[in-house]
């Protein structure tokens, strides 16, 4: 069965019509009597801008619902990044976020230390109502057992009301302004020049506490590889410049991307 | 984002409908459905299959050429590469000649209590 690509670019049966063919200027002018008009103006066809409607999702076959526990924790597996997001029914860390790449870096977080004690846990991100745990890449298959162990550890920690991070951790965080300045420099000098070849660019949207929000633009907006760019490029560059930053969140509306992979830099970004 | 091999769509039309076979678009390119059954006339149900064979950034049902199209319900079953198919059912919406319906929904991630 031919794909849409074959149809669009090779003109198969039922070939796609990206847009109606516009008449040439000669065709347009051929139908206009210009004998009495010294400066005729050719009409210009402008394609109507279209809106995208989102219908309410009535049913998603594949979702599951199970009963709650005392401290309600749900685990959501992100197979793309090899991580598990624990959704807690209460805030884990308010006003800030915390990211730990190994047990040594988690010295100021009793909760993260407890999670690193579980075999296979390689990184921990505490943010809002969530805890994101990444497991060792060599661990494949079902997350269920590891997720339950993580859930039990988090639940026990919360029931016993142990601190999530120490006061020293919070006192050691740089100011928002300092974070913004350093990241802005990384974006301008390191990141944007490297993704300009793909007509992409990123901008620092805002910093809240030590949580960073970014916007992806141009070829990055809507690009299938944007998640990889984020995880492998931007995360590393940001954390290398400011090790104390917590969550890095992509605020981009990727469904509104106009030209992912497009080779020409959009106006205003040159 | 998985590669989407094919998808099936079933559209139930309400009081107003164009009657003509709808089109779908992927990343801005408008394409005809295959294996079409039924119609988009008022009260009728349309079924079609499409073969993106690609990674959708936008996947839309194209609005009618003219007039309004009351869609009572849309059901889309996706067949991603190397994964089990999944289905999304969408509620009522009205399209017109400058409005398209978003039908791209990635599979909900597995969520369970721990």
PDB file of C-alpha atoms in Angstrom, chain B residues 23-108:
ATOM      1  CA  UNK B  23      -9.761  14.265   3.125  1.00  0.00           C
ATOM      2  CA  UNK B  24      -7.075  14.039   5.753  1.00  0.00           C
ATOM      3  CA  UNK B  25      -3.807  15.908   6.044  1.00  0.00           C
ATOM      4  CA  UNK B  26      -0.424  15.096   7.497  1.00  0.00           C
ATOM      5  CA  UNK B  27       2.081  17.837   8.255  1.00  0.00           C
ATOM      6  CA  UNK B  28       0.214  20.185   5.914  1.00  0.00           C
ATOM      7  CA  UNK B  29      -0.240  17.793   2.972  1.00  0.00           C
ATOM      8  CA  UNK B  30      -3.812  16.917   2.056  1.00  0.00           C
ATOM      9  CA  UNK B  31      -4.406  13.274   1.094  1.00  0.00           C
ATOM     10  CA  UNK B  32      -7.414  11.154   0.054  1.00  0.00           C
ATOM     11  CA  UNK B  33      -8.622   8.262   2.193  1.00  0.00           C
ATOM     12  CA  UNK B  34      -8.445   4.672   0.945  1.00  0.00           C
ATOM     13  CA  UNK B  35     -11.023   1.903   1.292  1.00  0.00           C
ATOM     14  CA  UNK B  36     -13.825   4.378   1.847  1.00  0.00           C
ATOM     15  CA  UNK B  37     -17.312   3.297   2.898  1.00  0.00           C
ATOM     16  CA  UNK B  38     -20.446   5.298   3.677  1.00  0.00           C
ATOM     17  CA  UNK B  39     -20.699   9.063   3.412  1.00  0.00           C
ATOM     18  CA  UNK B  40     -20.639  12.350   5.272  1.00  0.00           C
ATOM     19  CA  UNK B  41     -24.244  13.216   4.414  1.00  0.00           C
ATOM     20  CA  UNK B  42     -26.463  14.171   7.389  1.00  0.00           C
ATOM     21  CA  UNK B  43     -27.043  11.172   9.663  1.00  0.00           C
ATOM     22  CA  UNK B  44     -24.593   8.982   7.722  1.00  0.00           C
ATOM     23  CA  UNK B  45     -21.368   7.330   8.830  1.00  0.00           C
ATOM     24  CA  UNK B  46     -18.105   7.471   6.890  1.00  0.00           C
ATOM     25  CA  UNK B  47     -15.271   4.973   7.223  1.00  0.00           C
ATOM     26  CA  UNK B  48     -11.829   5.270   5.681  1.00  0.00           C
ATOM     27  CA  UNK B  49      -8.285   4.044   5.987  1.00  0.00           C
ATOM     28  CA  UNK B  50      -5.092   6.062   5.591  1.00  0.00           C
ATOM     29  CA  UNK B  51      -1.435   5.095   5.340  1.00  0.00           C
ATOM     30  CA  UNK B  52       0.826   7.837   6.695  1.00  0.00           C
ATOM     31  CA  UNK B  53       3.865   5.535   7.076  1.00  0.00           C
ATOM     32  CA  UNK B  54       5.538   8.464   8.780  1.00  0.00           C
ATOM     33  CA  UNK B  55       5.865  10.551  11.936  1.00  0.00           C
ATOM     34  CA  UNK B  56       2.944  12.948  12.193  1.00  0.00           C
ATOM     35  CA  UNK B  57       3.408  16.390  13.653  1.00  0.00           C
ATOM     36  CA  UNK B  58      -0.109  17.314  12.653  1.00  0.00           C
ATOM     37  CA  UNK B  59      -2.785  14.860  11.576  1.00  0.00           C
ATOM     38  CA  UNK B  60      -6.110  16.419  10.635  1.00  0.00           C
ATOM     39  CA  UNK B  61      -9.488  15.718   9.085  1.00  0.00           C
ATOM     40  CA  UNK B  62      -9.922  18.452   6.520  1.00  0.00           C
ATOM     41  CA  UNK B  63     -12.999  20.643   6.916  1.00  0.00           C
ATOM     42  CA  UNK B  64     -15.638  20.737   4.138  1.00  0.00           C
ATOM     43  CA  UNK B  65     -15.078  22.757   0.955  1.00  0.00           C
ATOM     44  CA  UNK B  66     -18.099  24.873   1.872  1.00  0.00           C
ATOM     45  CA  UNK B  67     -20.813  24.995   4.494  1.00  0.00           C
ATOM     46  CA  UNK B  68     -20.749  23.382   7.912  1.00  0.00           C
ATOM     47  CA  UNK B  69     -20.118  19.809   8.949  1.00  0.00           C
ATOM     48  CA  UNK B  70     -21.577  18.658  12.254  1.00  0.00           C
ATOM     49  CA  UNK B  71     -19.580  15.676  13.434  1.00  0.00           C
ATOM     50  CA  UNK B  72     -21.283  13.752  16.200  1.00  0.00           C
ATOM     51  CA  UNK B  73     -18.467  11.351  16.859  1.00  0.00           C
ATOM     52  CA  UNK B  74     -15.069  10.454  15.459  1.00  0.00           C
ATOM     53  CA  UNK B  75     -13.307   7.212  16.215  1.00  0.00           C
ATOM     54  CA  UNK B  76      -9.681   6.760  15.178  1.00  0.00           C
ATOM     55  CA  UNK B  77      -7.718   3.525  15.507  1.00  0.00           C
ATOM     56  CA  UNK B  78      -3.973   3.957  15.111  1.00  0.00           C
ATOM     57  CA  UNK B  79      -1.563   1.244  13.981  1.00  0.00           C
ATOM     58  CA  UNK B  80       1.926   2.417  15.033  1.00  0.00           C
ATOM     59  CA  UNK B  81       5.052   0.650  13.875  1.00  0.00           C
ATOM     60  CA  UNK B  82       6.072  -2.165  16.210  1.00  0.00           C
ATOM     61  CA  UNK B  83       3.351  -1.449  18.758  1.00  0.00           C
ATOM     62  CA  UNK B  84      -0.167  -2.578  19.536  1.00  0.00           C
ATOM     63  CA  UNK B  85      -2.970  -0.529  17.948  1.00  0.00           C
ATOM     64  CA  UNK B  86      -4.966   1.882  20.081  1.00  0.00           C
ATOM     65  CA  UNK B  87      -8.160   3.849  19.672  1.00  0.00           C
ATOM     66  CA  UNK B  88      -9.380   7.307  20.566  1.00  0.00           C
ATOM     67  CA  UNK B  89     -13.031   8.367  20.475  1.00  0.00           C
ATOM     68  CA  UNK B  90     -13.708  12.078  20.022  1.00  0.00           C
ATOM     69  CA  UNK B  91     -16.881  13.976  20.821  1.00  0.00           C
ATOM     70  CA  UNK B  92     -19.055  16.391  18.863  1.00  0.00           C
ATOM     71  CA  UNK B  93     -17.503  19.207  16.882  1.00  0.00           C
ATOM     72  CA  UNK B  94     -18.478  21.417  13.927  1.00  0.00           C
ATOM     73  CA  UNK B  95     -16.087  22.068  11.051  1.00  0.00           C
ATOM     74  CA  UNK B  96     -16.391  24.616   8.283  1.00  0.00           C
ATOM     75  CA  UNK B  97     -14.387  25.612   5.230  1.00  0.00           C
ATOM     76  CA  UNK B  98     -11.509  27.042   7.257  1.00  0.00           C
ATOM     77  CA  UNK B  99     -11.431  24.590  10.164  1.00  0.00           C
ATOM     78  CA  UNK B 100      -9.833  21.152  10.412  1.00  0.00           C
ATOM     79  CA  UNK B 101     -10.204  18.517  13.122  1.00  0.00           C
ATOM     80  CA  UNK B 102      -7.121  17.410  15.038  1.00  0.00           C
ATOM     81  CA  UNK B 103      -6.999  13.613  15.142  1.00  0.00           C
ATOM     82  CA  UNK B 104      -3.420  13.064  16.318  1.00  0.00           C
ATOM     83  CA  UNK B 105      -3.330  11.648  19.809  1.00  0.00           C
ATOM     84  CA  UNK B 106      -0.346   9.637  20.951  1.00  0.00           C
ATOM     85  CA  UNK B 107      -1.008   6.505  22.960  1.00  0.00           C
ATOM     86  CA  UNK B 108      -1.627   7.324  26.618  1.00  0.00           C
TER      87      UNK B 108
END
